[in-house]
Amino acid sequence: MDNQAANLKAVTHINNVRLAEDGKSVVIIDQTKLPNTTEYLTLKTAEDFYDAILDLKVRGAPAIGICAAYGIAVLASQIGTDDFGEFLKEFRKYKDYLNSSRPTAVNLSWALNRMERTVLDHGGKPVEQIKAALLNESRSIQEEDMQMCRAISEYGLSLIKDGDGILTHCNAGPLATSRYGTALGPLFLGKERGMNFHVFADETRPLLQGARLTSYELYKGGIDVTLICDNMAGIVMKNGWVQACLVGCDRIAANGDAANKIGTSVVAVLANYYKIPFYVLGPTSTIDMNCPTGDDIEIELRSPDEIRTKFYAEPMALKGVSCYNPAFDVTPAGLITAIVTEHGIARAPYEKSLKEIFRKKERDALHD
Ligand code: MRU
């Protein structure tokens, strides 16, 4: 393998969340320290997991779900009772606590509900057996995520061409998932196959996931990347440098409205104006069919200090100035050209096409 291929593999296969060999802790890359320092953190207690998710040490919808699944498996292994009822009560306390760490990415509750189902499916079995089943289930969630990202990357790649200029917002790469990523997956897969793209990465105020993580991943992977401030997306589109926008998602409603990092809807409006296709890429675990529209998605509000002081040597606004800091916004379905999942590409009307994606998922499961 030549150097370039090795660098690309190192990025696409980065081990951002993993269960320790003995199943007693979870090791993550502290994403708040990137790109300057690669520091690993070992998480063992409920507070460790809660804080790591809340503080975005682990972030990106799929990675949050994986970390929570591993986390609850580790916490369950610490519950000291042989009584199933007692065990379930303690398990649910941990589940509710972890679930309250961040509200918008549905992958968190999706993964925790799946773990709870594992407990209930094993009701009446010895508690030790249930603990082992939980560890296995959490490993499956990560393995499936790897396959999902790979499939999304293939479908996404079918929508772009060699040489295209691509604009992306926030970070939906390998650090946000397990392997390849969602929105960045097609770019890495294309690169592996000898294709070249020119990527504009929005820096993504206020937490700079685009600058700190997306430009890091693409640059390390040998993909041509230009970092821009969020308010420069319009000029690069006007200049004709962008042929497609690829973004991730944190929760897609049944009508196709998609919540993603704050500022995503601004990119979608611009793309619509300049007639550039705007694609949302995410696994079916990010589609919430119980959520009818984007208005039903809870938007996380974060500390004003992320706007006022974070990353600055001194405050950039007076202490008394009020700040509004929503972490996500919702892109209306009408601005989305297609939603790319691991089971295919959905297009408007999304009420119908998303249901069809889930029917295909069931059919695909029967053939596995
Ligand atoms: O607040 P973050 O960094 O967790 O927000 C992440 C995003 O908005 C991503 O685009 C989304 O989770 C998709 S990750 C594959």
CSV table of C-alpha atoms and ligand atoms in Angstrom, one decimal:
chain,number,residue,atom,x,y,z
A,1,MET,CA,0.0,0.0,0.0
A,2,ASP,CA,1.5,3.4,-1.0
A,3,ASN,CA,1.6,6.3,1.5
A,4,GLN,CA,-1.5,8.0,0.1
A,5,ALA,CA,-3.6,4.9,0.4
A,6,ALA,CA,-2.3,4.2,3.9
A,7,ASN,CA,-3.2,7.8,5.0
A,8,LEU,CA,-6.6,7.4,3.5
A,9,LYS,CA,-7.2,4.1,5.3
A,10,ALA,CA,-5.9,5.6,8.6
A,11,VAL,CA,-8.6,8.3,8.4
A,12,THR,CA,-11.5,6.2,7.2
A,13,HIS,CA,-10.8,3.5,9.8
A,14,ILE,CA,-10.1,5.9,12.7
A,15,ASN,CA,-11.0,4.3,16.0
A,16,ASN,CA,-13.0,7.1,17.5
A,17,VAL,CA,-15.2,4.9,19.9
A,18,ARG,CA,-14.4,1.4,21.0
A,19,LEU,CA,-15.2,-1.0,23.7
A,20,ALA,CA,-12.2,-2.0,25.8
A,21,GLU,CA,-11.1,-5.7,25.3
A,22,ASP,CA,-12.4,-6.6,28.8
A,23,GLY,CA,-15.8,-4.9,28.2
A,24,LYS,CA,-15.3,-2.7,31.3
A,25,SER,CA,-14.8,0.7,29.7
A,26,VAL,CA,-15.1,2.6,26.5
A,27,VAL,CA,-12.2,4.4,24.9
A,28,ILE,CA,-12.9,7.5,22.7
A,29,ILE,CA,-10.9,10.1,20.9
A,30,ASP,CA,-11.5,13.4,22.7
A,31,GLN,CA,-12.8,15.3,19.7
A,32,THR,CA,-12.7,18.7,21.5
A,33,LYS,CA,-8.9,18.4,21.4
A,34,LEU,CA,-8.6,17.9,17.6
A,35,PRO,CA,-7.0,18.8,15.3
A,36,ASN,CA,-3.9,19.7,17.4
A,37,THR,CA,-3.9,16.8,19.9
A,38,THR,CA,-5.1,13.2,19.6
A,39,GLU,CA,-6.0,12.3,23.1
A,40,TYR,CA,-7.8,9.1,24.2
A,41,LEU,CA,-10.3,9.1,27.1
A,42,THR,CA,-11.4,6.1,29.1
A,43,LEU,CA,-15.0,6.2,30.1
A,44,LYS,CA,-16.4,4.0,32.9
A,45,THR,CA,-19.0,5.8,35.0
A,46,ALA,CA,-22.4,7.2,34.1
A,47,GLU,CA,-21.1,10.7,34.5
A,48,ASP,CA,-18.1,10.0,32.2
A,49,PHE,CA,-20.5,8.9,29.4
A,50,TYR,CA,-23.0,11.7,30.1
A,51,ASP,CA,-20.3,14.5,30.1
A,52,ALA,CA,-18.5,13.1,27.1
A,53,ILE,CA,-21.7,13.3,25.0
A,54,LEU,CA,-22.8,16.7,26.4
A,55,ASP,CA,-19.4,18.3,26.0
A,56,LEU,CA,-19.1,16.9,22.4
A,57,LYS,CA,-16.0,14.8,23.2
A,58,VAL,CA,-17.8,12.2,21.3
A,59,ARG,CA,-20.2,13.7,18.7
A,60,GLY,CA,-22.0,13.1,15.5
A,61,ALA,CA,-25.4,11.3,15.6
A,62,PRO,CA,-24.2,7.7,14.9
A,63,ALA,CA,-21.1,8.0,17.1
A,64,ILE,CA,-23.3,9.3,20.0
A,65,GLY,CA,-25.6,6.3,19.6
A,66,ILE,CA,-22.6,3.9,19.5
A,67,CYS,CA,-21.0,5.4,22.6
A,68,ALA,CA,-24.3,5.3,24.5
A,69,ALA,CA,-24.8,1.7,23.5
A,70,TYR,CA,-21.4,0.7,24.7
A,71,GLY,CA,-21.8,3.0,27.8
A,72,ILE,CA,-25.0,1.4,28.9
A,73,ALA,CA,-23.6,-2.1,28.4
A,74,VAL,CA,-20.6,-1.2,30.6
A,75,LEU,CA,-22.8,0.4,33.2
A,76,ALA,CA,-25.2,-2.6,33.2
A,77,SER,CA,-22.2,-4.9,33.8
A,78,GLN,CA,-21.6,-2.9,37.1
A,79,ILE,CA,-25.2,-3.5,38.4
A,80,GLY,CA,-24.8,-5.8,41.5
A,81,THR,CA,-27.9,-7.9,41.6
A,82,ASP,CA,-29.2,-11.3,40.4
A,83,ASP,CA,-32.8,-10.2,40.5
A,84,PHE,CA,-34.2,-9.3,37.1
A,85,GLY,CA,-36.7,-6.7,38.3
A,86,GLU,CA,-34.0,-4.9,40.3
A,87,PHE,CA,-31.6,-5.1,37.3
A,88,LEU,CA,-34.2,-3.6,35.0
A,89,LYS,CA,-34.9,-0.8,37.4
A,90,GLU,CA,-31.2,0.2,37.6
A,91,PHE,CA,-30.8,-0.3,33.9
A,92,ARG,CA,-33.6,2.2,33.2
A,93,LYS,CA,-32.1,4.8,35.5
A,94,TYR,CA,-28.9,4.7,33.5
A,95,LYS,CA,-30.8,4.8,30.3
A,96,ASP,CA,-32.9,7.8,31.2
A,97,TYR,CA,-29.8,9.6,32.4
A,98,LEU,CA,-27.7,9.0,29.3
A,99,ASN,CA,-30.7,9.8,27.1
A,100,SER,CA,-31.0,13.2,28.7
A,101,SER,CA,-27.5,14.3,27.6
A,102,ARG,CA,-28.5,15.7,24.2
A,103,PRO,CA,-32.0,15.9,22.8
A,104,THR,CA,-31.8,16.3,19.0
A,105,ALA,CA,-29.9,13.3,17.5
A,106,VAL,CA,-32.4,10.5,17.5
A,107,ASN,CA,-29.6,7.9,17.3
A,108,LEU,CA,-29.1,8.3,21.1
A,109,SER,CA,-32.6,7.2,22.0
A,110,TRP,CA,-32.6,4.7,19.1
A,111,ALA,CA,-29.5,2.9,20.5
A,112,LEU,CA,-30.7,3.1,24.1
A,113,ASN,CA,-34.1,1.7,23.2
A,114,ARG,CA,-32.5,-1.1,21.2
A,115,MET,CA,-30.4,-2.0,24.3
A,116,GLU,CA,-33.5,-2.0,26.5
A,117,ARG,CA,-35.2,-4.3,24.1
A,118,THR,CA,-32.3,-6.7,24.5
A,119,VAL,CA,-32.8,-6.7,28.2
A,120,LEU,CA,-36.6,-7.3,27.8
A,121,ASP,CA,-36.0,-10.0,25.2
A,122,HIS,CA,-33.9,-11.8,27.8
A,123,GLY,CA,-36.4,-11.4,30.6
A,124,GLY,CA,-36.3,-14.3,33.1
A,125,LYS,CA,-32.7,-15.3,32.0
A,126,PRO,CA,-29.8,-15.1,34.5
A,127,VAL,CA,-28.6,-11.5,34.9
A,128,GLU,CA,-25.1,-12.5,33.9
A,129,GLN,CA,-26.4,-13.8,30.6
A,130,ILE,CA,-28.2,-10.5,30.0
A,131,LYS,CA,-25.0,-8.5,30.7
A,132,ALA,CA,-23.2,-10.6,28.1
A,133,ALA,CA,-26.1,-10.1,25.6
A,134,LEU,CA,-25.9,-6.3,26.1
A,135,LEU,CA,-22.2,-6.3,25.3
A,136,ASN,CA,-22.8,-8.3,22.1
A,137,GLU,CA,-25.7,-6.0,21.1
A,138,SER,CA,-23.5,-2.9,21.5
A,139,ARG,CA,-20.8,-4.5,19.3
A,140,SER,CA,-23.5,-5.3,16.7
A,141,ILE,CA,-24.6,-1.6,16.7
A,142,GLN,CA,-21.1,-0.5,15.8
A,143,GLU,CA,-20.6,-3.2,13.2
A,144,GLU,CA,-23.9,-2.4,11.5
A,145,ASP,CA,-22.9,1.3,11.5
A,146,MET,CA,-19.8,0.4,9.6
A,147,GLN,CA,-21.8,-1.4,7.0
A,148,MET,CA,-24.4,1.4,6.9
A,149,CYS,CA,-21.8,4.0,6.2
A,150,ARG,CA,-20.3,1.9,3.5
A,151,ALA,CA,-23.6,1.5,1.8
A,152,ILE,CA,-24.5,5.2,2.1
A,153,SER,CA,-21.1,6.0,0.6
A,154,GLU,CA,-21.8,3.9,-2.4
A,155,TYR,CA,-25.3,5.4,-3.0
A,156,GLY,CA,-23.9,8.9,-2.4
A,157,LEU,CA,-21.0,8.3,-4.8
A,158,SER,CA,-23.6,7.5,-7.5
A,159,LEU,CA,-24.9,11.1,-7.2
A,160,ILE,CA,-21.6,13.0,-7.9
A,161,LYS,CA,-18.9,13.0,-10.6
A,162,ASP,CA,-15.1,12.9,-10.7
A,163,GLY,CA,-13.8,16.5,-10.5
A,164,ASP,CA,-17.0,17.9,-8.8
A,165,GLY,CA,-16.8,20.7,-6.3
A,166,ILE,CA,-18.6,19.7,-3.1
A,167,LEU,CA,-19.7,21.9,-0.2
A,168,THR,CA,-20.3,20.3,3.3
A,169,HIS,CA,-21.3,21.7,6.6
A,170,CYS,CA,-20.3,20.5,10.1
A,171,ASN,CA,-18.7,17.1,10.3
A,172,ALA,CA,-20.3,13.9,9.0
A,173,GLY,CA,-17.1,11.9,8.5
A,174,PRO,CA,-15.4,9.0,10.1
A,175,LEU,CA,-15.1,10.8,13.5
A,176,ALA,CA,-18.9,11.2,13.6
A,177,THR,CA,-19.6,7.5,12.7
A,178,SER,CA,-17.7,4.2,12.4
A,179,ARG,CA,-15.6,4.3,9.3
A,180,TYR,CA,-16.0,6.5,6.2
A,181,GLY,CA,-18.8,8.7,7.6
A,182,THR,CA,-22.1,9.6,5.9
A,183,ALA,CA,-21.8,12.9,4.0
A,184,LEU,CA,-18.0,12.5,3.6
A,185,GLY,CA,-18.2,8.8,2.9
A,186,PRO,CA,-18.8,9.2,-0.9
A,187,LEU,CA,-15.7,11.4,-1.1
A,188,PHE,CA,-13.4,9.0,0.7
A,189,LEU,CA,-14.8,6.0,-1.3
A,190,GLY,CA,-14.4,8.0,-4.5
A,191,LYS,CA,-10.8,8.9,-3.5
A,192,GLU,CA,-10.1,5.2,-2.9
A,193,ARG,CA,-11.2,4.6,-6.5
A,194,GLY,CA,-9.0,7.3,-7.9
A,195,MET,CA,-11.5,10.1,-8.2
A,196,ASN,CA,-10.8,13.6,-7.2
A,197,PHE,CA,-13.2,16.2,-5.6
A,198,HIS,CA,-12.6,19.7,-4.5
A,199,VAL,CA,-14.4,20.1,-1.1
A,200,PHE,CA,-15.4,23.4,0.5
A,201,ALA,CA,-15.7,22.8,4.3
A,202,ASP,CA,-17.8,25.4,6.2
A,203,GLU,CA,-16.0,26.1,9.4
A,204,THR,CA,-19.4,25.7,11.3
A,205,ARG,CA,-19.7,28.3,14.0
A,206,PRO,CA,-19.8,28.2,16.9
A,207,LEU,CA,-18.1,24.9,17.7
A,208,LEU,CA,-16.1,24.7,14.5
A,209,GLN,CA,-16.6,21.1,13.7
A,210,GLY,CA,-15.9,21.9,10.0
A,211,ALA,CA,-12.6,23.6,10.7
A,212,ARG,CA,-11.4,21.3,13.5
A,213,LEU,CA,-12.7,17.9,12.2
A,214,THR,CA,-13.8,18.0,8.6
A,215,SER,CA,-10.8,19.8,7.2
A,216,TYR,CA,-8.6,17.6,9.4
A,217,GLU,CA,-10.1,14.3,8.0
A,218,LEU,CA,-10.1,15.4,4.4
A,219,TYR,CA,-6.7,16.9,4.5
A,220,LYS,CA,-5.2,13.8,6.2
A,221,GLY,CA,-7.0,11.6,3.7
A,222,GLY,CA,-5.4,13.5,0.8
A,223,ILE,CA,-8.7,15.1,-0.4
A,224,ASP,CA,-8.4,18.6,-1.8
A,225,VAL,CA,-10.1,20.7,0.8
A,226,THR,CA,-10.6,24.4,1.2
A,227,LEU,CA,-11.8,25.7,4.6
A,228,ILE,CA,-14.3,28.6,4.4
A,229,CYS,CA,-16.2,30.6,7.0
A,230,ASP,CA,-19.9,29.8,7.0
A,231,ASN,CA,-20.8,33.2,5.4
A,232,MET,CA,-18.6,32.4,2.4
A,233,ALA,CA,-20.8,29.6,1.1
A,234,GLY,CA,-22.8,32.0,-1.1
A,235,ILE,CA,-19.7,33.3,-3.0
A,236,VAL,CA,-18.3,29.9,-3.8
A,237,MET,CA,-21.7,28.8,-5.1
A,238,LYS,CA,-22.0,32.0,-7.2
A,239,ASN,CA,-18.5,31.4,-8.6
A,240,GLY,CA,-19.7,28.0,-9.9
A,241,TRP,CA,-17.3,26.1,-7.8
A,242,VAL,CA,-19.9,23.8,-6.1
A,243,GLN,CA,-21.7,21.1,-8.0
A,244,ALA,CA,-23.4,19.4,-5.0
A,245,CYS,CA,-23.9,19.9,-1.3
A,246,LEU,CA,-23.5,16.9,1.0
A,247,VAL,CA,-24.6,17.1,4.6
A,248,GLY,CA,-25.3,14.7,7.5
A,249,CYS,CA,-28.4,14.7,9.7
A,250,ASP,CA,-29.3,14.3,13.3
A,251,ARG,CA,-33.0,13.5,12.9
A,252,ILE,CA,-35.2,13.2,9.8
A,253,ALA,CA,-38.9,13.6,10.3
A,254,ALA,CA,-41.4,11.3,8.5
A,255,ASN,CA,-42.1,14.2,6.0
A,256,GLY,CA,-38.4,14.5,5.1
A,257,ASP,CA,-37.7,17.7,7.1
A,258,ALA,CA,-34.1,17.2,8.4
A,259,ALA,CA,-32.4,18.5,11.5
A,260,ASN,CA,-28.7,19.0,11.2
A,261,LYS,CA,-26.0,21.3,12.6
A,262,ILE,CA,-27.0,24.9,12.9
A,263,GLY,CA,-26.5,26.7,9.6
A,264,THR,CA,-27.4,23.7,7.4
A,265,SER,CA,-30.7,25.2,6.4
A,266,VAL,CA,-28.8,28.4,5.3
A,267,VAL,CA,-26.7,26.2,2.9
A,268,ALA,CA,-29.9,24.6,1.6
A,269,VAL,CA,-31.5,27.9,0.9
A,270,LEU,CA,-28.4,29.1,-1.0
A,271,ALA,CA,-28.1,25.8,-2.9
A,272,ASN,CA,-31.8,26.2,-3.9
A,273,TYR,CA,-31.1,29.7,-5.2
A,274,TYR,CA,-28.1,28.7,-7.2
A,275,LYS,CA,-29.8,25.5,-8.4
A,276,ILE,CA,-27.2,23.2,-6.8
A,277,PRO,CA,-28.4,19.7,-5.6
A,278,PHE,CA,-28.6,19.5,-1.8
A,279,TYR,CA,-28.2,15.9,-0.5
A,280,VAL,CA,-28.8,14.8,3.1
A,281,LEU,CA,-27.0,11.5,3.9
A,282,GLY,CA,-27.8,9.4,7.0
A,283,PRO,CA,-28.6,5.9,8.2
A,284,THR,CA,-32.2,4.8,8.8
A,285,SER,CA,-31.4,5.0,12.5
A,286,THR,CA,-31.5,8.8,12.0
A,287,ILE,CA,-35.0,8.7,10.5
A,288,ASP,CA,-37.7,9.1,13.1
A,289,MET,CA,-41.0,8.0,11.6
A,290,ASN,CA,-42.7,8.8,14.9
A,291,CYS,CA,-41.8,12.5,14.3
A,292,PRO,CA,-44.3,13.8,11.8
A,293,THR,CA,-42.5,17.1,10.8
A,294,GLY,CA,-39.5,19.2,11.6
A,295,ASP,CA,-41.6,21.3,14.0
A,296,ASP,CA,-41.7,18.2,16.3
A,297,ILE,CA,-37.9,17.9,16.6
A,298,GLU,CA,-36.5,19.3,19.8
A,299,ILE,CA,-33.6,21.6,19.1
A,300,GLU,CA,-30.8,21.6,21.6
A,301,LEU,CA,-30.0,25.0,23.1
A,302,ARG,CA,-26.4,25.4,24.3
A,303,SER,CA,-24.4,27.9,26.5
A,304,PRO,CA,-24.1,31.5,25.3
A,305,ASP,CA,-20.4,31.2,26.2
A,306,GLU,CA,-19.9,29.1,23.0
A,307,ILE,CA,-20.7,32.2,21.0
A,308,ARG,CA,-19.2,34.9,23.3
A,309,THR,CA,-16.0,33.5,24.6
A,310,LYS,CA,-15.1,30.0,23.4
A,311,PHE,CA,-12.0,29.9,21.2
A,312,TYR,CA,-11.3,33.6,21.8
A,313,ALA,CA,-8.4,35.0,23.9
A,314,GLU,CA,-10.9,37.5,25.3
A,315,PRO,CA,-14.7,37.8,25.1
A,316,MET,CA,-16.1,39.0,21.8
A,317,ALA,CA,-19.2,40.5,23.3
A,318,LEU,CA,-19.9,42.3,26.5
A,319,LYS,CA,-21.1,40.1,29.3
A,320,GLY,CA,-24.6,41.5,29.4
A,321,VAL,CA,-25.2,40.9,25.7
A,322,SER,CA,-27.8,38.1,25.3
A,323,CYS,CA,-26.9,35.2,22.9
A,324,TYR,CA,-29.2,32.7,21.2
A,325,ASN,CA,-27.3,29.4,20.6
A,326,PRO,CA,-29.4,26.7,19.0
A,327,ALA,CA,-27.2,23.7,18.1
A,328,PHE,CA,-29.3,22.6,15.1
A,329,ASP,CA,-31.8,23.8,12.6
A,330,VAL,CA,-34.3,22.1,10.4
A,331,THR,CA,-34.0,22.1,6.6
A,332,PRO,CA,-37.5,21.9,5.1
A,333,ALA,CA,-38.0,18.8,2.9
A,334,GLY,CA,-38.8,21.0,0.0
A,335,LEU,CA,-35.2,22.1,-0.2
A,336,ILE,CA,-33.7,18.6,-0.1
A,337,THR,CA,-32.9,17.1,-3.5
A,338,ALA,CA,-32.6,13.5,-2.0
A,339,ILE,CA,-32.1,11.7,1.2
A,340,VAL,CA,-29.4,9.0,0.9
A,341,THR,CA,-29.7,6.0,3.3
A,342,GLU,CA,-28.1,2.6,3.5
A,343,HIS,CA,-31.2,1.1,1.8
A,344,GLY,CA,-31.3,3.5,-1.1
A,345,ILE,CA,-32.0,7.1,-2.2
A,346,ALA,CA,-35.3,8.7,-1.2
A,347,ARG,CA,-36.8,11.6,-3.2
A,348,ALA,CA,-39.9,13.8,-2.8
A,349,PRO,CA,-42.6,13.1,-1.8
A,350,TYR,CA,-40.7,11.9,1.3
A,351,GLU,CA,-43.9,10.8,3.1
A,352,LYS,CA,-44.0,7.9,0.6
A,353,SER,CA,-40.3,7.4,-0.3
A,354,LEU,CA,-39.2,7.1,3.4
A,355,LYS,CA,-41.8,4.5,4.1
A,356,GLU,CA,-40.6,2.6,1.0
A,357,ILE,CA,-37.0,2.8,2.4
A,358,PHE,CA,-38.2,1.1,5.6
A,359,ARG,CA,-40.1,-1.5,3.6
A,360,LYS,CA,-36.9,-2.2,1.6
A,361,LYS,CA,-35.0,-2.4,4.9
A,362,GLU,CA,-37.4,-5.2,6.1
A,363,ARG,CA,-37.0,-7.0,2.8
A,364,ASP,CA,-33.2,-6.7,2.9
A,365,ALA,CA,-33.2,-8.1,6.5
A,366,LEU,CA,-35.1,-11.2,5.3
A,367,HIS,CA,-32.4,-11.9,2.7
A,368,ASP,CA,-29.5,-11.6,5.2
B,1,MRU,O1,-23.2,18.8,17.5
B,1,MRU,P1,-22.6,17.7,16.7
B,1,MRU,O2,-21.2,18.0,16.3
B,1,MRU,O3,-22.9,16.4,17.3
B,1,MRU,O4,-23.5,17.8,15.3
B,1,MRU,C1,-23.2,16.9,14.3
B,1,MRU,C2,-23.9,17.1,13.1
B,1,MRU,O5,-24.8,17.9,12.9
B,1,MRU,C3,-23.7,16.0,12.0
B,1,MRU,O6,-23.9,16.6,10.7
B,1,MRU,C4,-24.7,14.9,12.2
B,1,MRU,O7,-24.7,14.4,13.5
B,1,MRU,C5,-24.4,13.8,11.3
B,1,MRU,S1,-23.0,12.8,11.7
B,1,MRU,C6,-22.9,11.6,10.6
